[in-house]
Coordinates of C-alpha atoms in Angstrom, one line a residue:
Chain A
M29 CA 85.4 113.7 116.8
K30 CA 82.9 111.8 118.8
R31 CA 83.3 111.0 122.4
T32 CA 83.7 107.3 121.7
Q33 CA 86.4 108.0 119.2
F34 CA 88.2 110.2 121.6
L35 CA 88.1 107.6 124.4
M36 CA 89.5 105.0 122.0
L37 CA 92.4 107.1 121.1
A38 CA 93.0 107.9 124.8
L39 CA 93.0 104.2 125.6
I40 CA 95.6 103.6 122.9
L41 CA 97.9 106.2 124.6
I42 CA 97.2 105.1 128.2
I43 CA 97.5 101.3 128.0
P44 CA 101.0 101.2 126.6
S45 CA 102.1 103.9 129.1
A46 CA 100.9 101.7 131.9
F47 CA 103.0 98.8 130.7
S48 CA 106.0 101.0 130.2
Q49 CA 105.9 102.0 133.9
E50 CA 105.8 98.3 134.8
E51 CA 109.0 97.8 132.8
E52 CA 110.8 100.4 134.8
T53 CA 109.7 98.9 138.1
M54 CA 110.9 95.5 137.0
G55 CA 114.1 96.9 135.7
S56 CA 114.1 94.7 132.7
G57 CA 113.9 95.7 129.1
Q58 CA 113.0 92.3 127.7
D59 CA 109.2 92.4 128.2
N60 CA 108.7 95.5 126.1
S61 CA 109.7 96.5 122.7
V62 CA 109.2 99.5 120.6
G63 CA 109.6 99.7 116.8
I64 CA 109.2 101.7 113.8
G65 CA 108.6 100.3 110.3
G66 CA 107.0 101.1 107.1
V67 CA 107.2 101.1 103.4
V68 CA 108.1 103.8 100.9
D69 CA 106.7 103.7 97.4
L70 CA 108.1 105.6 94.4
S71 CA 106.0 105.4 91.3
Y72 CA 105.9 106.6 87.8
S73 CA 103.0 106.1 85.5
E74 CA 102.0 107.0 81.9
G75 CA 98.4 107.1 80.6
D76 CA 96.7 107.6 83.9
K77 CA 93.5 109.6 83.8
P78 CA 92.5 111.7 86.8
G79 CA 90.7 109.7 89.4
I80 CA 90.6 106.3 87.8
N81 CA 92.5 104.8 90.7
T82 CA 91.9 107.6 93.2
N83 CA 89.7 107.4 96.2
T84 CA 87.8 110.3 97.8
L85 CA 90.8 111.3 100.0
G86 CA 93.0 111.8 96.9
D87 CA 95.0 108.6 97.7
N88 CA 96.2 106.6 94.7
N89 CA 98.5 103.7 94.7
F90 CA 100.0 105.2 91.5
N91 CA 100.9 108.5 93.1
K92 CA 104.5 109.4 92.8
V93 CA 105.5 109.3 96.5
R94 CA 103.8 107.4 99.3
A95 CA 105.1 106.5 102.7
L96 CA 103.4 104.4 105.3
T97 CA 105.0 104.5 108.7
N98 CA 104.1 102.3 111.6
F99 CA 105.0 103.0 115.2
Q100 CA 104.6 100.0 117.4
F101 CA 104.8 99.2 121.1
Q102 CA 104.6 95.6 122.2
H103 CA 104.4 94.1 125.7
R104 CA 105.4 90.4 125.6
D105 CA 103.0 88.5 123.4
K106 CA 100.1 90.0 125.2
L107 CA 99.5 93.5 124.0
R108 CA 100.5 95.7 121.1
A109 CA 99.8 99.3 120.2
D110 CA 100.0 100.4 116.6
V111 CA 99.9 103.9 115.2
E112 CA 100.0 104.2 111.4
V113 CA 100.6 107.4 109.5
L114 CA 100.3 107.7 105.7
Y115 CA 102.0 110.3 103.5
D116 CA 100.8 110.6 100.0
D117 CA 102.1 113.5 97.9
A118 CA 98.9 114.0 96.0
S119 CA 96.3 113.3 98.7
Q120 CA 94.1 116.0 100.2
D121 CA 96.0 116.3 103.5
K122 CA 99.4 114.9 102.4
I123 CA 99.8 113.3 105.9
R124 CA 97.0 111.6 107.8
L125 CA 96.5 109.2 110.7
Q126 CA 95.6 106.0 109.0
G127 CA 95.1 103.9 112.0
A128 CA 95.7 103.8 115.8
F129 CA 94.7 100.8 117.7
V130 CA 95.5 98.5 120.6
T131 CA 95.5 94.7 120.2
I132 CA 95.2 92.5 123.3
F133 CA 96.2 88.9 122.5
N134 CA 95.2 85.6 124.0
L135 CA 92.1 86.3 126.1
P136 CA 92.7 83.7 127.4
D137 CA 94.2 81.9 124.4
E138 CA 94.5 82.3 120.6
K139 CA 90.7 81.8 120.3
I140 CA 89.9 85.3 121.5
N141 CA 91.9 88.4 120.8
L142 CA 90.7 92.0 120.9
M143 CA 91.4 95.0 118.7
I144 CA 90.2 98.5 119.5
G145 CA 90.7 101.9 118.0
K146 CA 90.9 103.2 114.5
I147 CA 91.1 99.7 112.9
P148 CA 91.6 98.3 109.4
N149 CA 88.6 96.9 107.6
L150 CA 87.9 93.3 108.3
F151 CA 85.5 92.6 105.4
G152 CA 87.0 90.1 103.0
N153 CA 90.6 89.2 102.6
F154 CA 92.2 92.2 100.7
S155 CA 92.9 94.4 103.7
K156 CA 95.9 92.4 104.7
R157 CA 97.3 92.9 101.2
E158 CA 96.6 96.5 100.7
F159 CA 100.2 97.6 101.3
S160 CA 102.6 97.7 98.4
D161 CA 105.1 95.2 99.8
V162 CA 102.4 92.5 99.9
N163 CA 100.3 93.5 96.9
P164 CA 101.8 91.7 93.9
L165 CA 100.6 94.5 91.6
I166 CA 100.2 98.2 92.1
G167 CA 96.5 98.9 91.8
Q168 CA 93.7 97.9 94.0
P169 CA 90.7 95.8 93.1
L170 CA 87.7 97.9 91.9
M171 CA 85.5 96.9 94.8
R172 CA 88.1 98.3 97.2
H173 CA 88.2 101.9 95.9
Y174 CA 86.2 102.5 92.7
R175 CA 83.7 105.3 93.2
T176 CA 80.1 104.6 92.1
T177 CA 77.6 107.3 91.1
L178 CA 75.9 106.9 94.5
D179 CA 76.3 109.9 96.7
W180 CA 76.9 109.4 100.4
E181 CA 75.5 112.7 101.3
R182 CA 72.0 112.3 99.9
T183 CA 69.6 109.7 98.9
W184 CA 68.4 109.6 95.3
D185 CA 64.7 110.6 95.4
N186 CA 64.6 110.8 91.7
R187 CA 65.9 107.8 89.7
E188 CA 66.1 110.0 86.7
Q189 CA 68.7 112.1 88.5
L190 CA 70.8 109.1 89.2
I191 CA 70.8 108.0 85.6
L192 CA 71.4 111.6 84.5
K193 CA 74.4 111.8 86.7
K194 CA 75.7 108.7 84.9
R195 CA 74.8 110.2 81.5
R196 CA 76.3 113.6 82.0
A197 CA 79.8 112.4 81.3
E198 CA 79.0 110.9 77.9
F199 CA 77.7 114.3 76.7
K200 CA 81.0 115.8 77.6
G201 CA 83.0 113.0 76.2
Q202 CA 84.7 112.6 79.5
L203 CA 85.1 110.1 82.2
P204 CA 82.0 109.0 84.1
L205 CA 81.3 111.9 86.5
N206 CA 81.6 109.7 89.6
V207 CA 85.3 109.1 88.7
L208 CA 86.0 112.8 88.8
R209 CA 84.0 113.6 91.9
G210 CA 83.7 112.0 95.4
A211 CA 81.2 109.2 95.4
T212 CA 80.6 106.0 97.3
P213 CA 82.9 103.0 96.8
T214 CA 81.7 99.5 97.5
V215 CA 84.3 98.7 100.2
Y216 CA 86.5 101.6 101.2
D217 CA 89.9 100.2 102.3
A218 CA 91.8 103.4 102.5
R219 CA 89.7 104.9 105.2
W220 CA 90.0 102.9 108.5
D221 CA 87.1 103.1 110.9
F222 CA 86.7 103.5 114.7
G223 CA 85.5 100.4 116.4
V224 CA 86.1 97.2 118.3
E225 CA 87.0 93.8 116.8
L226 CA 87.3 90.3 118.2
F227 CA 89.3 87.8 116.2
G228 CA 90.8 84.4 116.7
N229 CA 91.0 80.9 115.4
F230 CA 89.8 77.5 116.6
S231 CA 90.1 74.2 114.8
I232 CA 89.9 74.8 111.1
F233 CA 88.1 78.1 111.5
D234 CA 89.2 81.7 111.9
Y235 CA 86.8 84.5 112.7
Q236 CA 86.6 88.3 112.9
I237 CA 83.6 90.2 114.3
G238 CA 83.3 93.9 114.9
V239 CA 81.3 96.9 115.6
T240 CA 82.4 100.1 113.9
D241 CA 81.1 103.6 113.5
G242 CA 80.7 103.8 109.7
S243 CA 79.8 101.4 106.9
I244 CA 82.2 99.6 104.7
S245 CA 81.5 102.0 101.8
N246 CA 81.5 105.1 104.0
P247 CA 83.5 104.6 107.2
D248 CA 83.0 108.2 108.1
A249 CA 79.2 107.9 108.1
G250 CA 78.9 106.7 111.6
A251 CA 80.5 109.8 113.1
E252 CA 77.6 111.8 111.9
N253 CA 74.6 109.6 111.8
D254 CA 75.0 107.6 115.1
G255 CA 74.8 104.4 113.2
K256 CA 76.7 101.4 114.3
Q257 CA 77.9 98.8 111.9
F258 CA 77.9 95.1 112.6
L259 CA 80.3 93.1 110.4
G260 CA 82.1 89.9 110.5
R261 CA 84.0 87.3 108.6
I262 CA 84.4 83.6 109.1
G263 CA 87.2 81.7 107.4
I264 CA 87.6 78.0 106.9
N265 CA 91.0 76.3 106.4
P266 CA 90.3 72.8 105.3
V267 CA 93.9 72.2 104.3
T268 CA 97.1 74.1 104.6
G269 CA 97.2 76.8 101.9
L270 CA 93.5 77.1 101.4
N271 CA 91.2 79.6 103.1
I272 CA 87.7 80.2 102.1
G273 CA 85.9 83.1 103.8
F274 CA 82.5 84.6 104.1
S275 CA 81.8 88.2 105.2
G276 CA 78.7 90.2 106.0
A277 CA 78.1 93.9 107.0
M278 CA 75.2 96.1 107.6
N279 CA 75.1 99.8 108.6
P280 CA 73.7 103.2 107.7
Y281 CA 75.9 104.6 105.0
L282 CA 74.6 108.1 104.5
S283 CA 76.3 111.0 106.3
K284 CA 73.9 113.0 108.4
P285 CA 72.7 116.2 106.7
K286 CA 74.3 119.2 108.4
T287 CA 71.1 121.4 108.5
L288 CA 67.4 120.9 108.7
E289 CA 67.1 122.4 105.2
D290 CA 69.6 119.9 103.9
K291 CA 67.7 117.1 105.6
Q292 CA 64.5 118.2 103.9
R293 CA 66.2 118.5 100.6
L294 CA 68.3 115.4 100.6
L295 CA 66.2 112.8 102.5
E296 CA 62.7 111.4 102.2
A297 CA 60.2 113.2 104.4
G298 CA 60.2 111.8 108.0
K299 CA 63.3 109.7 107.5
G300 CA 66.8 110.2 109.1
A301 CA 70.1 109.4 107.6
G302 CA 70.5 106.4 109.9
E303 CA 67.6 104.6 108.1
Y304 CA 69.4 104.2 104.8
K305 CA 71.6 101.1 105.2
Q306 CA 74.2 99.4 103.2
Q307 CA 74.0 95.6 103.3
A308 CA 76.9 93.6 101.9
F309 CA 77.8 90.0 101.5
G310 CA 81.2 88.7 100.5
A311 CA 83.0 85.5 99.7
D312 CA 86.8 85.2 99.4
L313 CA 89.4 82.7 98.6
E314 CA 93.1 82.3 99.2
M315 CA 94.9 79.4 97.7
S316 CA 98.6 78.7 97.5
Y317 CA 100.9 75.9 96.6
K318 CA 104.7 75.9 96.0
Y319 CA 105.3 79.0 93.9
F320 CA 101.7 79.8 93.1
I321 CA 99.3 82.1 95.0
V322 CA 95.7 82.9 94.1
F323 CA 93.4 85.4 95.7
G324 CA 89.8 86.2 94.9
E325 CA 86.8 88.0 96.3
F326 CA 83.2 88.5 95.4
V327 CA 81.0 91.2 97.0
Y328 CA 77.3 91.8 96.6
S329 CA 76.3 95.2 98.0
K330 CA 72.9 96.8 98.3
W331 CA 72.2 100.4 99.3
D332 CA 68.8 101.6 100.6
A333 CA 67.6 104.4 98.3
E334 CA 64.4 105.8 97.0
V335 CA 64.4 103.9 93.8
T336 CA 60.8 102.9 93.0
E337 CA 61.6 100.0 90.8
G338 CA 64.5 97.6 91.1
E339 CA 67.2 97.8 93.8
L340 CA 70.4 99.8 94.0
S341 CA 73.1 97.2 94.1
N342 CA 76.2 96.0 92.5
R343 CA 78.2 92.8 92.2
S344 CA 81.9 92.8 91.9
F345 CA 84.6 90.3 91.9
Y346 CA 88.3 89.9 91.2
I347 CA 90.8 87.1 91.0
D348 CA 94.5 87.6 91.1
A349 CA 97.4 85.2 90.8
K350 CA 101.1 85.4 91.4
Y351 CA 103.8 82.9 90.3
K352 CA 107.4 83.0 91.3
I353 CA 109.6 82.0 88.4
H354 CA 112.9 82.7 90.2
P355 CA 113.9 83.8 93.7
R356 CA 114.0 87.3 92.4
F357 CA 111.3 87.4 89.7
Y358 CA 107.5 86.9 89.8
I359 CA 104.7 87.4 87.4
A360 CA 101.2 88.5 88.5
A361 CA 97.8 89.3 87.0
R362 CA 94.4 90.4 88.2
Y363 CA 91.0 90.3 86.4
D364 CA 88.4 92.6 88.0
R365 CA 84.9 93.6 87.2
M366 CA 81.9 95.5 88.7
D367 CA 78.4 95.2 87.4
F368 CA 75.5 97.4 88.5
S369 CA 71.8 96.6 88.9
K370 CA 69.3 98.0 86.6
I371 CA 66.7 100.6 87.5
E372 CA 64.0 102.1 85.4
N373 CA 64.8 105.2 83.4
P374 CA 61.7 107.4 83.6
A375 CA 62.6 109.2 80.4
G376 CA 62.9 106.1 78.3
G377 CA 60.7 103.8 80.3
R378 CA 63.3 101.1 80.0
K379 CA 65.7 99.7 82.6
E380 CA 69.4 100.4 82.6
T381 CA 72.3 100.1 84.9
W382 CA 72.5 103.0 87.4
D383 CA 76.2 103.3 86.7
Y384 CA 78.5 102.1 83.9
N385 CA 79.7 98.5 84.3
V386 CA 83.5 98.4 84.6
Q387 CA 86.1 95.7 83.8
R388 CA 89.8 95.9 84.6
A389 CA 92.8 93.8 83.9
E390 CA 96.2 94.4 85.5
G391 CA 99.3 92.4 84.8
G392 CA 103.0 92.7 85.3
F393 CA 106.0 91.4 87.0
G394 CA 108.1 92.1 90.0
F395 CA 111.8 92.1 90.5
R396 CA 113.2 91.7 94.0
I397 CA 116.2 94.1 94.1
T398 CA 117.0 93.2 97.7
T399 CA 115.3 90.9 100.2
D400 CA 112.8 93.7 100.9
A401 CA 112.8 96.1 98.0
T402 CA 110.8 95.2 95.0
L403 CA 110.5 96.9 91.6
K404 CA 107.1 96.3 89.8
I405 CA 106.1 97.0 86.3
V406 CA 102.4 96.8 85.5
E407 CA 100.0 97.4 82.7
Q408 CA 96.4 98.2 83.7
V409 CA 93.5 98.4 81.3
T410 CA 90.1 99.6 82.5
K411 CA 87.1 99.3 80.2
F412 CA 83.7 100.9 80.7
E413 CA 80.3 99.8 79.5
K414 CA 79.1 101.0 76.1
G415 CA 77.8 104.5 76.4
S416 CA 80.4 105.9 78.7
G417 CA 82.3 108.9 77.4
I418 CA 85.6 107.0 77.6
K419 CA 85.6 103.4 76.7
M420 CA 89.0 102.4 77.8
I421 CA 91.9 103.7 79.8
Q422 CA 95.4 102.1 79.5
L423 CA 98.0 102.7 82.2
T424 CA 101.6 101.7 82.3
A425 CA 103.4 102.1 85.6
V426 CA 106.6 101.3 87.5
Q427 CA 106.9 101.3 91.2
L428 CA 109.7 100.8 93.6
S429 CA 108.5 99.5 96.9
V430 CA 111.0 99.7 99.8
P431 CA 110.0 98.5 103.3
F432 CA 112.1 99.8 106.1
Chain B
M8 CA 107.2 103.0 77.9
K9 CA 110.8 103.7 76.8
L10 CA 111.4 105.6 80.0
I11 CA 110.1 102.8 82.1
V12 CA 112.3 100.2 80.4
T13 CA 115.3 102.5 80.9
V14 CA 114.5 103.1 84.6
F15 CA 113.9 99.4 85.1
S16 CA 117.2 98.4 83.4
A17 CA 119.2 100.9 85.4
V18 CA 117.8 99.7 88.8
A19 CA 118.1 96.1 87.8
L20 CA 121.8 96.6 86.9
L21 CA 122.4 98.4 90.2
G22 CA 120.7 95.5 92.0
F23 CA 122.9 92.9 90.3
A24 CA 126.0 95.0 90.9
K25 CA 125.2 95.2 94.6
F26 CA 124.9 91.4 94.9
S27 CA 127.9 90.6 92.9
E28 CA 130.0 92.2 95.7
G29 CA 129.7 89.0 97.6
S30 CA 129.7 88.5 101.3
K31 CA 131.9 91.0 103.1
L32 CA 132.2 88.9 106.2
F33 CA 134.0 86.1 104.4
K34 CA 136.1 87.9 101.9
S35 CA 139.3 86.4 103.3
I36 CA 138.2 82.8 102.7
K37 CA 135.9 83.4 99.8
D38 CA 138.5 82.5 97.2
L39 CA 139.6 79.3 98.7
P40 CA 139.3 76.4 96.2
L41 CA 136.2 74.3 96.4
I42 CA 136.8 71.0 98.1
K43 CA 134.9 68.1 96.8
P44 CA 133.4 66.1 99.6
A45 CA 134.4 62.4 99.9
P46 CA 131.8 59.8 100.8
N47 CA 131.6 58.0 104.2
F48 CA 133.3 60.7 106.3
S49 CA 134.2 59.7 109.8
E50 CA 135.6 62.5 111.9
T51 CA 137.9 60.3 113.9
A52 CA 139.3 58.7 110.8
V53 CA 140.7 61.9 109.4
M54 CA 142.0 63.5 112.6
P55 CA 145.7 63.6 112.5
A56 CA 147.9 62.8 115.5
G57 CA 148.9 65.8 117.6
E58 CA 145.6 67.5 118.2
G59 CA 144.7 70.4 120.5
K60 CA 141.7 72.4 121.5
I61 CA 140.5 75.9 121.0
A62 CA 138.2 77.2 123.7
G63 CA 136.9 80.5 124.9
K64 CA 134.0 82.8 125.2
V65 CA 132.3 85.2 122.8
F66 CA 130.9 88.3 124.5
V67 CA 128.0 89.9 122.7
N68 CA 126.8 93.4 123.6
K69 CA 123.2 93.2 124.7
S70 CA 122.3 96.0 122.3
S71 CA 122.9 93.8 119.4
G72 CA 119.5 92.6 118.3
T73 CA 118.3 90.4 115.5
K74 CA 117.5 92.3 112.3
A75 CA 114.6 90.5 110.8
R76 CA 113.3 91.3 107.4
S77 CA 112.1 94.9 107.1
T78 CA 108.4 94.9 107.2
K79 CA 105.6 97.3 107.5
G80 CA 104.8 95.4 110.7
L81 CA 101.2 96.5 110.3
Y82 CA 98.0 94.9 110.7
G83 CA 99.5 91.8 112.2
K84 CA 96.8 89.6 113.6
S85 CA 99.2 87.6 115.7
A86 CA 101.5 88.8 118.4
S87 CA 104.8 89.4 116.6
K88 CA 107.7 87.8 118.4
V89 CA 109.8 89.9 120.6
V90 CA 113.2 88.9 119.2
K91 CA 115.5 91.6 120.6
N92 CA 118.0 90.4 123.1
S93 CA 116.9 86.8 123.2
G94 CA 119.6 84.2 123.7
S95 CA 119.7 83.0 120.1
D96 CA 120.6 86.5 119.0
R97 CA 123.8 86.4 120.8
Q98 CA 124.8 83.1 119.2
A99 CA 128.1 83.3 117.4
V100 CA 130.2 80.9 115.3
V101 CA 133.8 80.4 115.9
F102 CA 135.8 78.7 113.1
I103 CA 139.3 78.2 111.8
E104 CA 139.9 80.1 108.5
K105 CA 141.9 77.4 106.7
V106 CA 143.0 74.0 107.5
G107 CA 144.9 71.8 105.0
G108 CA 143.4 68.5 103.8
Q109 CA 140.1 67.1 102.5
F110 CA 137.0 67.2 104.7
P111 CA 134.2 65.0 103.5
V112 CA 130.7 66.0 104.3
P113 CA 129.2 64.2 107.3
Q114 CA 126.5 61.6 106.5
S115 CA 123.9 63.1 108.8
R116 CA 122.5 66.3 107.2
P117 CA 122.3 69.5 109.0
V118 CA 118.7 70.6 109.7
M119 CA 117.1 74.1 109.8
R120 CA 113.5 73.8 111.0
Q121 CA 110.5 76.0 110.7
K122 CA 108.9 75.8 114.1
N123 CA 106.6 78.1 116.0
I124 CA 107.0 80.7 113.3
T125 CA 110.7 80.7 114.0
I126 CA 113.8 79.4 112.1
V127 CA 115.5 76.9 114.4
P128 CA 118.5 77.1 114.8
H129 CA 118.9 80.8 114.2
V130 CA 122.5 80.2 113.2
L131 CA 123.6 77.0 111.5
P132 CA 127.3 76.5 110.6
V133 CA 127.9 73.8 108.0
L134 CA 130.8 72.3 106.1
I135 CA 131.0 73.3 102.5
G136 CA 129.2 70.8 100.3
S137 CA 126.6 70.0 103.0
T138 CA 123.0 69.6 102.1
V139 CA 120.7 71.2 104.6
D140 CA 117.2 70.0 105.2
F141 CA 114.4 72.5 105.8
P142 CA 111.4 70.6 107.3
N143 CA 108.2 72.5 108.1
E144 CA 107.0 71.6 111.6
D145 CA 104.2 74.2 111.7
E146 CA 100.6 73.8 110.8
I147 CA 100.9 76.7 108.4
Y148 CA 102.8 77.3 105.3
H149 CA 106.3 78.9 105.2
N150 CA 108.3 79.9 102.2
I151 CA 112.0 79.8 103.0
F152 CA 114.2 81.8 100.6
S153 CA 117.6 83.5 100.3
L154 CA 119.0 86.1 97.9
S155 CA 122.5 85.8 99.2
S156 CA 125.3 85.8 96.6
V157 CA 126.7 82.6 98.2
K158 CA 123.4 80.7 97.5
S159 CA 120.2 82.1 96.1
F160 CA 117.2 79.8 96.4
D161 CA 113.4 79.8 97.0
L162 CA 111.8 76.7 98.4
G163 CA 108.2 77.7 97.8
R164 CA 105.4 76.8 100.1
Y165 CA 105.0 73.4 101.6
A166 CA 102.9 71.9 104.4
K167 CA 103.8 70.4 107.8
G168 CA 105.7 67.2 107.7
K169 CA 107.3 68.0 104.3
S170 CA 110.9 69.1 103.8
K171 CA 113.1 70.5 101.0
S172 CA 116.9 70.6 100.9
V173 CA 119.6 72.8 99.5
T174 CA 123.3 72.0 98.9
F175 CA 125.8 74.8 99.7
N176 CA 128.9 74.7 97.6
K177 CA 130.3 78.1 98.2
F178 CA 131.8 79.6 101.4
G179 CA 130.2 82.4 103.2
E180 CA 127.1 83.7 104.9
V181 CA 123.7 82.9 103.7
K182 CA 120.9 84.9 105.2
V183 CA 117.6 83.0 105.2
F184 CA 114.1 84.4 105.5
C185 CA 110.4 83.4 105.2
D186 CA 108.6 85.1 102.4
I187 CA 105.3 84.9 104.4
H188 CA 106.4 85.7 107.9
S189 CA 108.8 88.6 108.0
S190 CA 109.8 88.1 111.6
M191 CA 111.5 84.8 110.6
S192 CA 115.2 84.9 109.8
G193 CA 118.3 82.7 110.1
Y194 CA 121.8 82.3 109.0
I195 CA 123.7 79.4 107.4
I196 CA 127.5 79.8 107.7
V197 CA 129.2 77.7 105.1
L198 CA 132.8 76.9 106.2
Q199 CA 135.9 75.4 104.6
N200 CA 136.6 72.8 107.3
P201 CA 134.8 71.0 110.1
Y202 CA 136.7 72.8 112.9
F203 CA 134.0 75.2 114.1
A204 CA 131.6 75.6 117.0
T205 CA 128.5 77.5 117.8
T206 CA 128.5 79.3 121.2
G207 CA 126.3 78.2 124.0
T208 CA 123.8 80.5 125.8
D209 CA 126.7 81.7 128.0
G210 CA 128.9 82.5 125.0
S211 CA 131.3 79.7 125.6
Y212 CA 132.6 77.4 122.9
T213 CA 135.1 74.6 122.3
I214 CA 136.6 73.3 119.1
T215 CA 138.2 69.9 119.6
G216 CA 140.6 67.7 117.5
V217 CA 142.4 70.6 115.9
P218 CA 145.6 69.6 114.2
S219 CA 148.7 71.3 115.7
G220 CA 149.7 74.4 113.9
N221 CA 149.3 78.1 113.5
Y222 CA 145.8 79.3 112.5
K223 CA 143.7 82.3 112.0
V224 CA 140.5 81.9 114.1
G225 CA 137.4 83.9 113.3
A226 CA 134.3 84.6 115.3
W227 CA 131.2 85.6 113.4
H228 CA 128.2 87.3 114.8
E229 CA 125.2 88.5 112.8
N230 CA 125.5 92.1 114.0
G231 CA 129.2 92.3 114.5
G232 CA 130.6 90.7 111.4
T233 CA 133.8 88.6 111.8
Q234 CA 136.7 89.1 114.2
W235 CA 140.0 87.4 113.8
Q236 CA 142.8 86.2 116.0
T237 CA 146.0 84.3 115.2
I238 CA 146.7 81.4 117.5
A239 CA 149.1 78.4 117.8
V240 CA 147.6 75.0 118.6
E241 CA 149.9 72.5 120.3
S242 CA 149.3 68.8 120.8
G243 CA 147.3 68.1 123.9
Q244 CA 146.9 71.8 124.8
T245 CA 143.9 74.1 125.0
V246 CA 144.3 77.5 123.5
T247 CA 142.0 80.2 124.7
A248 CA 140.6 82.8 122.3
D249 CA 138.0 85.2 123.5
F250 CA 136.0 87.6 121.3
S251 CA 133.9 90.6 122.0
F252 CA 131.2 92.2 119.8

């Protein structure tokens, strides 16, 4: 852990303690509150293929048991400390610290607020809906977890290799290789990043700007390559129920090679890992009226790599909608796709996408068993571009989501 | 697929079974016959001669706190409200279980507002047959709903200045939430007769114009359920009934 990360975690522990002491002196319990909350998900799915919804940490919204627990300390409406722990029965570590951050509100008013620590991703508008009790479906949009062929530990000095990596799967008649192995997603929601964020709202605008260690596709990168990411989002609320946002981010995305030998092997001569950047631009939409809610996001992402012709980029978007047909029932659907740029294939001399284009549709309905607990049933269909070893994956799942 | 359908059906049945139990707090008055409200109700017009008062105090233990909707409580970009031990949480409703006669609904409708991301008032007692207005006074959307067995409804999202209404035709407790802001909660207590009062910040209450007679008086609090006392009201007298949660 880097020194800055250690300091941030120390701050999170020290600041609330200071306010707790104040409470004892004042002899009043009304200023401070502590709480614990969370959500437990129990899921069962049929037809899932390994890795299709899994991120590099082994997390998967369709895994059988997941529990997210939040410990919260709040001092008046001024300060709040959050520590968030995730349990996922099929992830690498089973339990991990998802987030730990302090939020200082109203500096001096609602226009400026500060968040510091291991914070959630501020790019786009899906982060606030990544938890099962607010996600109308079970899966996540492709742009938020789907692993591309791009490797975050090396740059691709040979475009043939990149295309070969894509091709390898079809020879075996299996899933694209990147789905089975760790590779770079476009925006990595599951891995929160160390950093500082300012946020607030004024007039019809809301904003979030931040500096974090890693990049949006590799939040861990910064810890090893000393890169700092600058990212931000501005939202416009022209009328109640409509929010249109624009996001941008830029940061080195490659993890630093561990040895000099690795550096020579993995990177272009004379270049450091910090010189390979991810640049991303996003637009998002939230619209709601009466019983109807629509969300959508578009992301264009470009990664620096040694591709001699063409750029290494992708474009992805999704749109999802939820409609409540009864106080207890709703229906929801999401259409999702990710398209990759074309690079030249030295073997054939023609251009082709550097990874298989993907489309996904997920639809289903939710039944509110109690005010909080929801049962969801969804069908998810993922289709790969022609040439992929597997053309389509169909998944049926049921999930019980119980906040506590 | 078959398995999923079976699991879903089982859970759905369990869910419905749970909600068909009804409101525990009001079991004793739940089965009273529905009284059709008469138009143009005037309180003084129906008050019989020989009235008395019921007054007292409801003591609420400070440890009783509002239980808002369960929530992950995570990633909140606004300071969540510290609701524990605030005055409104100690608000109780004192009412008479059953009084003979017809009680038309007052012309002025009870109002439950959405204001400053809070449901105001937190506790609203109403006479059966009342139509409650739910105006949104915030710049943002709210989505008021309830899954209570007494009245299940979902008002959807509407902007500031707009209002929707719901008529309550069954006795009991209706817990109200906002689907967007989990810290928002409130209660509507639907009662058989107009002889009820909400306690003040000091816990005191007064019910006036009560016809002479023997009654069962209940005090309801969100964390303590309902407590009962039997009292005798005499003309021109004030009967004291204190409660403690």
